[in-house]
mmCIF file of C-alpha atoms in Angstrom:
data_model
loop_
_atom_site.group_PDB
_atom_site.id
_atom_site.type_symbol
_atom_site.label_atom_id
_atom_site.label_comp_id
_atom_site.label_asym_id
_atom_site.label_seq_id
_atom_site.Cartn_x
_atom_site.Cartn_y
_atom_site.Cartn_z
ATOM 1 C CA MET A 798 80.349 -93.623 -12.968
ATOM 2 C CA LEU A 799 78.139 -96.421 -11.657
ATOM 3 C CA CYS A 800 76.384 -96.756 -14.984
ATOM 4 C CA TYR A 801 79.692 -97.789 -16.565
ATOM 5 C CA LEU A 802 81.099 -99.927 -13.738
ATOM 6 C CA THR A 803 77.921 -101.969 -13.399
ATOM 7 C CA LYS A 804 77.444 -102.497 -17.122
ATOM 8 C CA SER A 805 76.983 -106.206 -17.829
ATOM 9 C CA ARG A 806 75.521 -106.099 -21.340
ATOM 10 C CA PRO A 807 76.476 -104.257 -24.539
ATOM 11 C CA SER A 808 75.112 -100.742 -24.614
ATOM 12 C CA ILE A 809 74.841 -97.755 -26.914
ATOM 13 C CA ALA A 810 75.499 -94.251 -25.609
ATOM 14 C CA GLY A 811 75.015 -95.428 -22.013
ATOM 15 C CA TRP A 812 71.813 -97.405 -22.660
ATOM 16 C CA PRO A 813 72.119 -101.182 -22.022
ATOM 17 C CA VAL A 814 70.386 -103.132 -24.776
ATOM 18 C CA SER A 815 70.544 -106.661 -26.193
ATOM 19 C CA GLY A 816 69.729 -108.663 -29.320
ATOM 20 C CA ASP A 817 69.275 -107.411 -32.863
ATOM 21 C CA ILE A 818 67.574 -104.275 -31.546
ATOM 22 C CA ARG A 819 71.005 -102.775 -30.681
ATOM 23 C CA LEU A 820 71.655 -101.836 -34.289
ATOM 24 C CA LEU A 821 68.251 -100.222 -34.654
ATOM 25 C CA LEU A 822 68.575 -98.259 -31.426
ATOM 26 C CA ALA A 823 72.000 -97.108 -32.550
ATOM 27 C CA SER A 824 70.500 -95.729 -35.743
ATOM 28 C CA LEU A 825 67.551 -94.081 -33.955
ATOM 29 C CA LEU A 826 69.252 -92.726 -30.806
ATOM 30 C CA PHE A 827 72.941 -92.380 -31.524
ATOM 31 C CA VAL A 828 73.176 -91.235 -35.135
ATOM 32 C CA SER A 829 69.581 -90.181 -35.770
ATOM 33 C CA GLY A 830 69.440 -87.182 -38.052
ATOM 34 C CA SER A 831 73.182 -87.192 -38.757
ATOM 35 C CA SER A 832 75.052 -88.003 -41.953
ATOM 36 C CA LEU A 833 76.938 -91.277 -42.238
ATOM 37 C CA ALA A 834 79.688 -89.656 -44.231
ATOM 38 C CA ALA A 835 81.456 -88.347 -41.109
ATOM 39 C CA PRO A 836 80.411 -87.655 -37.515
ATOM 40 C CA GLN A 837 80.070 -84.044 -36.484
ATOM 41 C CA SER A 838 82.605 -82.792 -33.960
ATOM 42 C CA THR A 839 80.483 -82.206 -30.870
ATOM 43 C CA ALA A 840 83.085 -83.357 -28.378
ATOM 44 C CA LYS A 841 86.769 -82.734 -28.073
ATOM 45 C CA THR A 842 88.980 -84.742 -30.367
ATOM 46 C CA MET A 843 92.402 -86.162 -29.623
ATOM 47 C CA THR A 844 94.555 -83.690 -27.791
ATOM 48 C CA ASP A 845 97.651 -85.865 -28.113
ATOM 49 C CA THR A 846 98.636 -89.336 -29.225
ATOM 50 C CA THR A 847 97.737 -90.990 -25.895
ATOM 51 C CA HIS A 848 94.070 -89.950 -25.609
ATOM 52 C CA LEU A 849 91.245 -91.064 -27.873
ATOM 53 C CA SER A 850 87.773 -89.569 -27.995
ATOM 54 C CA LEU A 851 84.631 -91.314 -29.187
ATOM 55 C CA THR A 852 84.276 -88.859 -32.081
ATOM 56 C CA GLU A 853 87.796 -89.640 -33.257
ATOM 57 C CA ALA A 854 87.183 -93.392 -32.951
ATOM 58 C CA LEU A 855 84.049 -93.140 -35.088
ATOM 59 C CA ARG A 856 85.859 -91.008 -37.668
ATOM 60 C CA ARG A 857 88.682 -93.521 -37.939
ATOM 61 C CA THR A 858 86.219 -96.391 -38.260
ATOM 62 C CA LEU A 859 84.333 -94.721 -41.100
ATOM 63 C CA GLN A 860 87.521 -93.876 -42.957
ATOM 64 C CA ALA A 861 89.530 -97.085 -42.582
ATOM 65 C CA SER A 862 87.242 -99.931 -41.523
ATOM 66 C CA PRO A 863 88.163 -103.093 -43.490
ATOM 67 C CA GLN A 864 84.489 -103.976 -43.788
ATOM 68 C CA LEU A 865 83.535 -100.569 -45.187
ATOM 69 C CA GLN A 866 86.452 -100.533 -47.640
ATOM 70 C CA GLN A 867 84.564 -103.017 -49.824
ATOM 71 C CA GLN A 868 81.564 -100.741 -50.284
ATOM 72 C CA PRO A 869 83.052 -98.631 -53.150
ATOM 73 C CA LEU A 870 83.815 -101.840 -55.041
ATOM 74 C CA ALA A 871 80.195 -102.922 -54.722
ATOM 75 C CA LEU A 872 79.060 -99.524 -56.025
ATOM 76 C CA ARG A 873 81.358 -99.826 -59.043
ATOM 77 C CA GLN A 874 80.037 -103.297 -59.761
ATOM 78 C CA GLN A 875 76.467 -102.000 -59.545
ATOM 79 C CA ALA A 876 77.319 -99.217 -62.010
ATOM 80 C CA LEU A 877 78.633 -101.793 -64.498
ATOM 81 C CA LEU A 878 75.459 -103.820 -64.087
ATOM 82 C CA ARG A 879 73.510 -100.661 -64.856
ATOM 83 C CA LEU A 880 75.349 -100.289 -68.164
ATOM 84 C CA ARG A 881 74.657 -103.905 -69.031
ATOM 85 C CA ALA A 882 70.966 -103.523 -68.231
ATOM 86 C CA ALA A 883 70.730 -100.455 -70.475
ATOM 87 C CA ALA A 884 72.404 -102.201 -73.416
ATOM 88 C CA THR A 885 70.204 -103.189 -76.375
ATOM 89 C CA PRO A 886 70.790 -106.132 -78.740
ATOM 90 C CA GLY A 887 73.277 -105.286 -81.488
ATOM 91 C CA PRO A 888 73.057 -106.209 -85.166
ATOM 92 C CA GLU A 889 74.513 -109.409 -86.589
ATOM 93 C CA LEU A 890 76.359 -109.819 -89.888
ATOM 94 C CA THR A 891 75.962 -113.106 -91.766
ATOM 95 C CA LEU A 892 77.938 -114.369 -94.778
ATOM 96 C CA SER A 893 77.113 -117.515 -96.740
ATOM 97 C CA ALA A 894 78.288 -119.303 -99.849
ATOM 98 C CA LYS A 895 76.358 -122.130 -101.552
ATOM 99 C CA ASN A 896 76.971 -124.467 -104.508
ATOM 100 C CA ILE A 897 80.746 -124.100 -104.534
ATOM 101 C CA MET A 898 83.589 -126.644 -104.813
ATOM 102 C CA GLY A 899 81.193 -129.286 -106.123
ATOM 103 C CA SER A 900 82.086 -132.645 -107.697
ATOM 104 C CA SER A 901 80.390 -132.081 -111.064
ATOM 105 C CA GLN A 902 81.939 -130.229 -113.922
ATOM 106 C CA GLN A 903 79.431 -127.389 -113.648
ATOM 107 C CA SER A 904 79.850 -126.738 -109.913
ATOM 108 C CA ARG A 905 83.614 -126.924 -109.688
ATOM 109 C CA GLY A 906 85.327 -123.807 -108.322
ATOM 110 C CA PHE A 907 83.354 -120.684 -107.519
ATOM 111 C CA ASN A 908 81.812 -119.815 -110.887
ATOM 112 C CA GLN A 909 78.465 -121.483 -110.148
ATOM 113 C CA GLY A 910 78.266 -120.367 -106.514
ATOM 114 C CA GLU A 911 75.554 -118.401 -104.714
ATOM 115 C CA TYR A 912 76.822 -115.800 -102.258
ATOM 116 C CA SER A 913 74.840 -113.906 -99.644
ATOM 117 C CA VAL A 914 75.567 -111.133 -97.182
ATOM 118 C CA GLY A 915 72.982 -110.179 -94.599
ATOM 119 C CA TRP A 916 72.304 -107.922 -91.628
ATOM 120 C CA ASN A 917 70.060 -109.155 -88.796
ATOM 121 C CA GLN A 918 68.622 -107.088 -85.950
ATOM 122 C CA LEU A 919 66.577 -108.286 -82.969
ATOM 123 C CA LEU A 920 63.688 -105.871 -82.446
ATOM 124 C CA GLU A 921 63.384 -105.790 -78.654
ATOM 125 C CA SER A 922 60.390 -104.068 -77.118
ATOM 126 C CA ASP A 923 60.994 -100.965 -75.045
ATOM 127 C CA THR A 924 59.092 -102.578 -72.176
ATOM 128 C CA LYS A 925 61.893 -105.099 -71.657
ATOM 129 C CA LEU A 926 64.486 -102.343 -71.458
ATOM 130 C CA GLN A 927 62.454 -100.403 -68.915
ATOM 131 C CA SER A 928 61.869 -103.552 -66.856
ATOM 132 C CA ARG A 929 65.604 -104.330 -66.755
ATOM 133 C CA LEU A 930 66.358 -100.774 -65.666
ATOM 134 C CA ALA A 931 63.653 -101.009 -62.977
ATOM 135 C CA VAL A 932 65.275 -104.172 -61.588
ATOM 136 C CA ASN A 933 68.674 -102.499 -61.587
ATOM 137 C CA THR A 934 67.299 -99.391 -59.842
ATOM 138 C CA ALA A 935 65.646 -101.507 -57.147
ATOM 139 C CA SER A 936 68.901 -103.427 -56.702
ATOM 140 C CA GLN A 937 70.851 -100.168 -56.323
ATOM 141 C CA ASN A 938 68.424 -98.898 -53.672
ATOM 142 C CA LEU A 939 68.707 -102.167 -51.771
ATOM 143 C CA LEU A 940 72.505 -101.979 -51.889
ATOM 144 C CA HIS A 941 72.408 -98.363 -50.663
ATOM 145 C CA TYR A 942 70.359 -99.185 -47.561
ATOM 146 C CA GLN A 943 72.322 -102.369 -46.899
ATOM 147 C CA GLN A 944 75.533 -100.355 -46.887
ATOM 148 C CA GLN A 945 73.991 -97.829 -44.505
ATOM 149 C CA GLN A 946 72.959 -100.686 -42.235
ATOM 150 C CA GLN A 947 76.477 -102.092 -42.409
ATOM 151 C CA GLN A 948 77.888 -98.688 -41.465
ATOM 152 C CA LEU A 949 75.581 -98.534 -38.447
ATOM 153 C CA THR A 950 76.645 -102.043 -37.450
ATOM 154 C CA VAL A 951 80.310 -101.070 -37.541
ATOM 155 C CA LEU A 952 79.641 -97.813 -35.665
ATOM 156 C CA ALA A 953 77.648 -99.652 -32.995
ATOM 157 C CA GLN A 954 80.516 -102.112 -32.587
ATOM 158 C CA THR A 955 82.909 -99.176 -32.200
ATOM 159 C CA VAL A 956 80.741 -97.643 -29.464
ATOM 160 C CA ARG A 957 80.508 -100.973 -27.636
ATOM 161 C CA SER A 958 84.265 -101.526 -27.796
ATOM 162 C CA TYR A 959 84.909 -97.933 -26.703
ATOM 163 C CA GLN A 960 82.559 -98.279 -23.734
ATOM 164 C CA GLN A 961 84.085 -101.604 -22.741
ATOM 165 C CA LEU A 962 87.564 -100.096 -22.805
ATOM 166 C CA GLN A 963 86.449 -97.109 -20.743
ATOM 167 C CA SER A 964 84.815 -99.401 -18.179
ATOM 168 C CA LEU A 965 88.039 -101.402 -17.892
ATOM 169 C CA GLN A 966 89.990 -98.178 -17.414
ATOM 170 C CA LEU A 967 87.697 -97.072 -14.584
ATOM 171 C CA LEU A 968 87.900 -100.496 -12.976
ATOM 172 C CA THR A 969 91.708 -100.483 -13.279
ATOM 173 C CA ARG A 970 91.932 -97.092 -11.534
ATOM 174 C CA TRP A 971 89.634 -98.259 -8.790
ATOM 175 C CA THR A 972 91.731 -101.440 -8.368
ATOM 176 C CA GLU A 973 94.919 -99.371 -8.157
ATOM 177 C CA HIS A 974 93.344 -97.202 -5.454
ATOM 178 C CA ARG A 975 92.283 -100.351 -3.601
ATOM 179 C CA ARG A 976 95.778 -101.856 -3.919
ATOM 180 C CA GLN A 977 97.376 -98.696 -2.534
ATOM 181 C CA THR A 978 94.957 -98.687 0.382
ATOM 182 C CA GLU A 979 95.621 -102.349 1.169
ATOM 183 C CA PHE A 980 99.375 -101.736 0.862
ATOM 184 C CA ASN A 981 99.136 -98.988 3.496
ATOM 185 C CA ILE A 982 97.053 -101.279 5.695
ATOM 186 C CA VAL A 983 99.684 -104.028 5.466
ATOM 187 C CA SER A 984 102.433 -101.536 6.356
ATOM 188 C CA ILE A 985 100.520 -100.386 9.424
ATOM 189 C CA ALA A 986 99.769 -104.005 10.360
ATOM 190 C CA LYS A 987 103.471 -104.893 10.257
ATOM 191 C CA GLN A 988 104.229 -101.984 12.592
ATOM 192 C CA ARG A 989 101.512 -103.137 14.982
ATOM 193 C CA GLN A 990 102.848 -106.701 14.767
ATOM 194 C CA ALA A 991 106.313 -105.457 15.698
ATOM 195 C CA ALA A 992 104.719 -103.811 18.704
ATOM 196 C CA ALA A 993 102.956 -107.103 19.502
ATOM 197 C CA LEU A 994 99.539 -105.520 19.076
ATOM 198 C CA ILE A 995 98.176 -107.997 16.474
ATOM 199 C CA LEU A 996 98.857 -111.628 15.637
ATOM 200 C CA PRO A 997 101.102 -112.675 12.692
ATOM 201 C CA ALA A 998 98.162 -114.595 11.195
ATOM 202 C CA GLU A 999 96.238 -111.335 10.783
ATOM 203 C CA VAL A 1000 99.170 -109.798 8.926
ATOM 204 C CA SER A 1001 99.398 -112.868 6.665
ATOM 205 C CA ARG A 1002 95.687 -112.559 5.868
ATOM 206 C CA LEU A 1003 96.107 -108.908 4.898
ATOM 207 C CA GLN A 1004 99.156 -109.743 2.772
ATOM 208 C CA LEU A 1005 97.188 -112.476 0.963
ATOM 209 C CA ARG A 1006 94.393 -110.047 0.199
ATOM 210 C CA LEU A 1007 96.950 -107.549 -1.148
ATOM 211 C CA LEU A 1008 98.458 -110.251 -3.364
ATOM 212 C CA GLN A 1009 95.023 -111.136 -4.736
ATOM 213 C CA THR A 1010 94.386 -107.479 -5.558
ATOM 214 C CA GLU A 1011 97.725 -107.200 -7.342
ATOM 215 C CA LEU A 1012 96.957 -110.286 -9.412
ATOM 216 C CA GLN A 1013 93.551 -108.869 -10.246
ATOM 217 C CA GLN A 1014 95.201 -105.606 -11.265
ATOM 218 C CA GLN A 1015 97.620 -107.420 -13.584
ATOM 219 C CA GLN A 1016 94.741 -109.310 -15.179
ATOM 220 C CA LEU A 1017 92.817 -106.066 -15.679
ATOM 221 C CA GLN A 1018 95.822 -104.442 -17.319
ATOM 222 C CA ALA A 1019 96.154 -107.341 -19.764
ATOM 223 C CA THR A 1020 92.429 -107.235 -20.512
ATOM 224 C CA THR A 1021 92.614 -103.470 -21.073
ATOM 225 C CA LEU A 1022 95.457 -103.874 -23.573
ATOM 226 C CA GLN A 1023 93.444 -106.528 -25.403
ATOM 227 C CA ALA A 1024 90.350 -104.293 -25.463
ATOM 228 C CA ALA A 1025 92.432 -101.418 -26.866
ATOM 229 C CA ALA A 1026 93.766 -103.721 -29.596
ATOM 230 C CA GLU A 1027 90.220 -104.858 -30.461
ATOM 231 C CA LEU A 1028 89.071 -101.232 -30.690
ATOM 232 C CA ALA A 1029 91.947 -100.243 -32.963
ATOM 233 C CA ALA A 1030 91.376 -103.331 -35.115
ATOM 234 C CA LEU A 1031 88.017 -101.863 -36.142
ATOM 235 C CA TRP A 1032 89.927 -99.416 -38.346
ATOM 236 C CA GLY A 1033 92.721 -101.861 -39.170
ATOM 237 C CA ALA A 1034 95.514 -100.414 -37.045
ATOM 238 C CA SER A 1035 97.405 -100.987 -33.822
ATOM 239 C CA PRO A 1036 96.631 -98.881 -30.732
ATOM 240 C CA ASP A 1037 98.396 -95.493 -30.711
ATOM 241 C CA PHE A 1038 96.592 -94.407 -27.545
ATOM 242 C CA THR A 1039 96.829 -95.425 -23.912
ATOM 243 C CA GLN A 1040 93.381 -94.396 -22.724
ATOM 244 C CA VAL A 1041 90.042 -93.166 -23.993
ATOM 245 C CA ASP A 1042 88.160 -90.080 -22.886
ATOM 246 C CA ALA A 1043 85.153 -90.365 -20.631
ATOM 247 C CA LEU A 1044 81.721 -90.580 -22.174
ATOM 248 C CA PRO A 1045 79.064 -87.994 -21.235
ATOM 249 C CA LYS A 1046 77.327 -88.906 -18.009
ATOM 250 C CA ALA A 1047 74.045 -87.382 -19.151
ATOM 251 C CA LEU A 1048 71.634 -89.981 -20.484
ATOM 252 C CA PRO A 1049 70.184 -89.438 -23.972
ATOM 253 C CA VAL A 1050 66.595 -88.238 -24.070
ATOM 254 C CA LEU A 1051 64.215 -90.890 -25.306
ATOM 255 C CA PRO A 1052 61.738 -89.603 -27.902
ATOM 256 C CA ASP A 1053 58.056 -90.258 -27.570
ATOM 257 C CA TRP A 1054 56.784 -93.575 -28.854
ATOM 258 C CA PRO A 1055 54.984 -92.130 -31.933
ATOM 259 C CA VAL A 1056 58.150 -90.237 -32.889
ATOM 260 C CA LEU A 1057 60.213 -93.393 -32.461
ATOM 261 C CA GLN A 1058 57.827 -95.326 -34.693
ATOM 262 C CA GLN A 1059 58.154 -92.669 -37.371
ATOM 263 C CA GLN A 1060 61.944 -92.791 -37.134
ATOM 264 C CA LEU A 1061 61.766 -96.569 -37.390
ATOM 265 C CA GLN A 1062 60.198 -96.302 -40.826
ATOM 266 C CA GLN A 1063 63.158 -94.158 -41.959
ATOM 267 C CA SER A 1064 65.816 -96.501 -40.572
ATOM 268 C CA PRO A 1065 68.108 -98.352 -43.020
ATOM 269 C CA GLN A 1066 66.891 -101.728 -41.819
ATOM 270 C CA TRP A 1067 63.247 -100.878 -42.537
ATOM 271 C CA GLN A 1068 64.133 -99.311 -45.888
ATOM 272 C CA SER A 1069 66.135 -102.412 -46.794
ATOM 273 C CA TRP A 1070 63.037 -104.528 -46.302
ATOM 274 C CA LEU A 1071 60.971 -102.236 -48.502
ATOM 275 C CA SER A 1072 63.699 -102.201 -51.165
ATOM 276 C CA ALA A 1073 63.914 -106.001 -51.140
ATOM 277 C CA GLU A 1074 60.159 -106.196 -51.632
ATOM 278 C CA ARG A 1075 60.292 -103.721 -54.542
ATOM 279 C CA LEU A 1076 63.160 -105.687 -56.088
ATOM 280 C CA ALA A 1077 61.127 -108.898 -55.968
ATOM 281 C CA GLN A 1078 58.201 -107.122 -57.633
ATOM 282 C CA ALA A 1079 60.453 -105.696 -60.341
ATOM 283 C CA GLU A 1080 61.955 -109.119 -61.033
ATOM 284 C CA THR A 1081 58.452 -110.569 -61.374
ATOM 285 C CA GLN A 1082 57.528 -107.817 -63.823
ATOM 286 C CA LEU A 1083 60.678 -108.534 -65.833
ATOM 287 C CA ALA A 1084 59.858 -112.241 -65.917
ATOM 288 C CA GLN A 1085 56.408 -111.420 -67.286
ATOM 289 C CA VAL A 1086 57.839 -109.175 -69.993
ATOM 290 C CA ASN A 1087 60.448 -111.755 -70.977
ATOM 291 C CA GLN A 1088 57.631 -114.157 -71.869
ATOM 292 C CA GLN A 1089 57.000 -112.024 -74.968
ATOM 293 C CA ASN A 1090 58.893 -113.148 -78.075
ATOM 294 C CA ASP A 1091 60.777 -110.549 -80.111
ATOM 295 C CA TRP A 1092 60.857 -110.084 -83.876
ATOM 296 C CA LEU A 1093 64.033 -110.733 -85.860
ATOM 297 C CA LEU A 1094 64.501 -108.521 -88.931
ATOM 298 C CA GLY A 1095 66.953 -109.520 -91.645
ATOM 299 C CA VAL A 1096 68.113 -107.599 -94.731
ATOM 300 C CA GLY A 1097 70.681 -108.917 -97.236
ATOM 301 C CA LEU A 1098 71.960 -109.304 -100.800
ATOM 302 C CA THR A 1099 72.322 -112.552 -102.735
ATOM 303 C CA ARG A 1100 74.578 -113.000 -105.795
ATOM 304 C CA ASN A 1101 74.007 -115.945 -108.172
ATOM 305 C CA GLN A 1102 77.111 -116.396 -110.270
ATOM 306 C CA ALA A 1103 75.554 -118.989 -112.554
ATOM 307 C CA GLN A 1104 72.750 -116.688 -113.601
ATOM 308 C CA GLN A 1105 74.702 -113.470 -113.119
ATOM 309 C CA ASP A 1106 71.875 -112.187 -110.904
ATOM 310 C CA THR A 1107 71.876 -110.049 -107.752
ATOM 311 C CA SER A 1108 68.766 -109.863 -105.551
ATOM 312 C CA LEU A 1109 67.611 -108.308 -102.276
ATOM 313 C CA GLN A 1110 66.405 -110.477 -99.403
ATOM 314 C CA LEU A 1111 64.091 -109.486 -96.553
ATOM 315 C CA THR A 1112 63.262 -111.777 -93.601
ATOM 316 C CA LEU A 1113 61.036 -111.248 -90.564
ATOM 317 C CA SER A 1114 60.762 -114.051 -88.026
ATOM 318 C CA ARG A 1115 59.388 -114.589 -84.556
ATOM 319 C CA PRO A 1116 59.332 -117.710 -82.331
ATOM 320 C CA LEU A 1117 55.952 -119.216 -81.512
ATOM 321 C CA GLY A 1118 54.834 -120.321 -78.092
ATOM 322 C CA VAL A 1119 55.715 -119.106 -74.568
ATOM 323 C CA LYS A 1120 59.303 -119.003 -73.313
ATOM 324 C CA GLU A 1121 59.972 -120.728 -69.978
ATOM 325 C CA PRO A 1122 56.538 -120.430 -68.311
ATOM 326 C CA GLN A 1123 57.936 -122.023 -65.124
ATOM 327 C CA GLN A 1124 60.309 -119.057 -64.675
ATOM 328 C CA LEU A 1125 57.368 -116.666 -64.368
ATOM 329 C CA ALA A 1126 55.688 -118.894 -61.785
ATOM 330 C CA LEU A 1127 58.899 -119.088 -59.741
ATOM 331 C CA SER A 1128 59.332 -115.308 -59.838
ATOM 332 C CA GLN A 1129 55.763 -114.728 -58.679
ATOM 333 C CA LEU A 1130 56.189 -117.230 -55.845
ATOM 334 C CA HIS A 1131 59.455 -115.591 -54.790
ATOM 335 C CA ALA A 1132 57.789 -112.157 -54.705
ATOM 336 C CA GLU A 1133 54.923 -113.478 -52.545
ATOM 337 C CA GLN A 1134 57.331 -115.159 -50.132
ATOM 338 C CA GLN A 1135 59.451 -112.006 -49.935
ATOM 339 C CA GLN A 1136 56.433 -109.838 -49.174
ATOM 340 C CA LEU A 1137 55.159 -112.201 -46.480
ATOM 341 C CA SER A 1138 58.616 -112.460 -44.898
ATOM 342 C CA GLN A 1139 59.034 -108.678 -44.816
ATOM 343 C CA ARG A 1140 55.675 -108.210 -43.113
ATOM 344 C CA LEU A 1141 56.502 -110.768 -40.435
ATOM 345 C CA ASP A 1142 59.922 -109.228 -39.825
ATOM 346 C CA ALA A 1143 58.394 -105.747 -39.571
ATOM 347 C CA GLN A 1144 55.824 -106.904 -37.011
ATOM 348 C CA GLN A 1145 58.474 -108.658 -34.942
ATOM 349 C CA LEU A 1146 60.711 -105.602 -35.068
ATOM 350 C CA GLN A 1147 57.929 -103.320 -33.860
ATOM 351 C CA LEU A 1148 57.163 -105.673 -30.962
ATOM 352 C CA ARG A 1149 60.845 -105.923 -29.969
ATOM 353 C CA LEU A 1150 61.278 -102.174 -30.252
ATOM 354 C CA GLN A 1151 58.243 -101.537 -28.031
ATOM 355 C CA TRP A 1152 59.553 -103.987 -25.408
ATOM 356 C CA HIS A 1153 63.049 -102.457 -25.404
ATOM 357 C CA TYR A 1154 61.549 -98.981 -25.277
ATOM 358 C CA GLN A 1155 59.751 -99.874 -22.055
ATOM 359 C CA GLN A 1156 62.925 -101.451 -20.674
ATOM 360 C CA LEU A 1157 64.932 -98.327 -21.470
ATOM 361 C CA GLN A 1158 62.408 -96.118 -19.726
ATOM 362 C CA GLN A 1159 62.555 -98.289 -16.605
ATOM 363 C CA GLN A 1160 66.368 -98.436 -16.636
ATOM 364 C CA ALA A 1161 66.576 -94.669 -17.101
ATOM 365 C CA LYS A 1162 64.544 -94.185 -13.943
ATOM 366 C CA GLN A 1163 66.744 -96.630 -12.004
ATOM 367 C CA ILE A 1164 69.980 -94.976 -13.186
ATOM 368 C CA HIS A 1165 68.609 -91.545 -12.314
ATOM 369 C CA GLN A 1166 67.754 -92.752 -8.796
ATOM 370 C CA LEU A 1167 71.221 -94.294 -8.370
ATOM 371 C CA GLN A 1168 72.914 -91.099 -9.522
ATOM 372 C CA GLN A 1169 70.907 -89.043 -7.037
ATOM 373 C CA GLN A 1170 71.779 -91.431 -4.190
ATOM 374 C CA VAL A 1171 75.504 -91.514 -5.056
ATOM 375 C CA LEU A 1172 75.972 -87.848 -5.868
#
């Protein structure tokens, strides 16, 4: 109980943590090895409409969180972008008429005209198609890990709000017990005052302390209602519960440092960095391929009314020079900056994780000693 009453910083599953490392620790310790589709029922769920368990709170958050409701829309948009990336240039139909409606006697009307109908097709290399698909695939992978990271963020927020509400409930019960005790003390003091055993000033002091406790209790009740509303707002609803179930008192077992490092490389945050780096490389490759000019093939028929002649036309054209060389340089620079940024972020994350790992080990020892002394 002390580990909840003395909590002064946000925590995950009983472990006090701080900073950006909270999300990572949530993914490694709280939901490591579990599917994000729905939490497994390892604890009791709601027994009635007034009690809420942590498992039920997580389930509601995953199903109805306003932030997570936008994820299917992003997936549909990514699917449409996939279709656009796989599309190839279509043919073009051209119609032309020359030497018609002239001012001379010979070119008046349409009898001396020259009419053409043609079909043009851009011959795009298969390398460009594969490069576009590679960029789209890298973008899909990045979106997948970003959505997993967003799910972990929302779940971690749910756990923090749940723990805060439970701590307020415990503090409210303790305050009620204190108020009842002080009320009994004031009653006894009034009896002793009537018997002239204590001074009226002592009774007034006890009554003032009772009043302060009652005011503190009212403030705690209002704060508890607000915390319950904030917890229910995570799944876009109003509170239909009056209290939450107690969290397990047993501390989670910290894995060894090498195991934690290996799990770090499988975390959504780490995979998002790798996916962003692969996306930058794919975009650079696409920029290089787009520097190549494509051939334009044209086939058509021409009818000369003056000479009563019909002929076949074939055209094959290709632009000369390099298209937008500055775009390739910008893409290469962006890829280098992305790679350098990801390496720096990964090093900083490993250092922060190692520091928090040592802090968690020390705090686990302190909590274990406190539990032994109290129990």
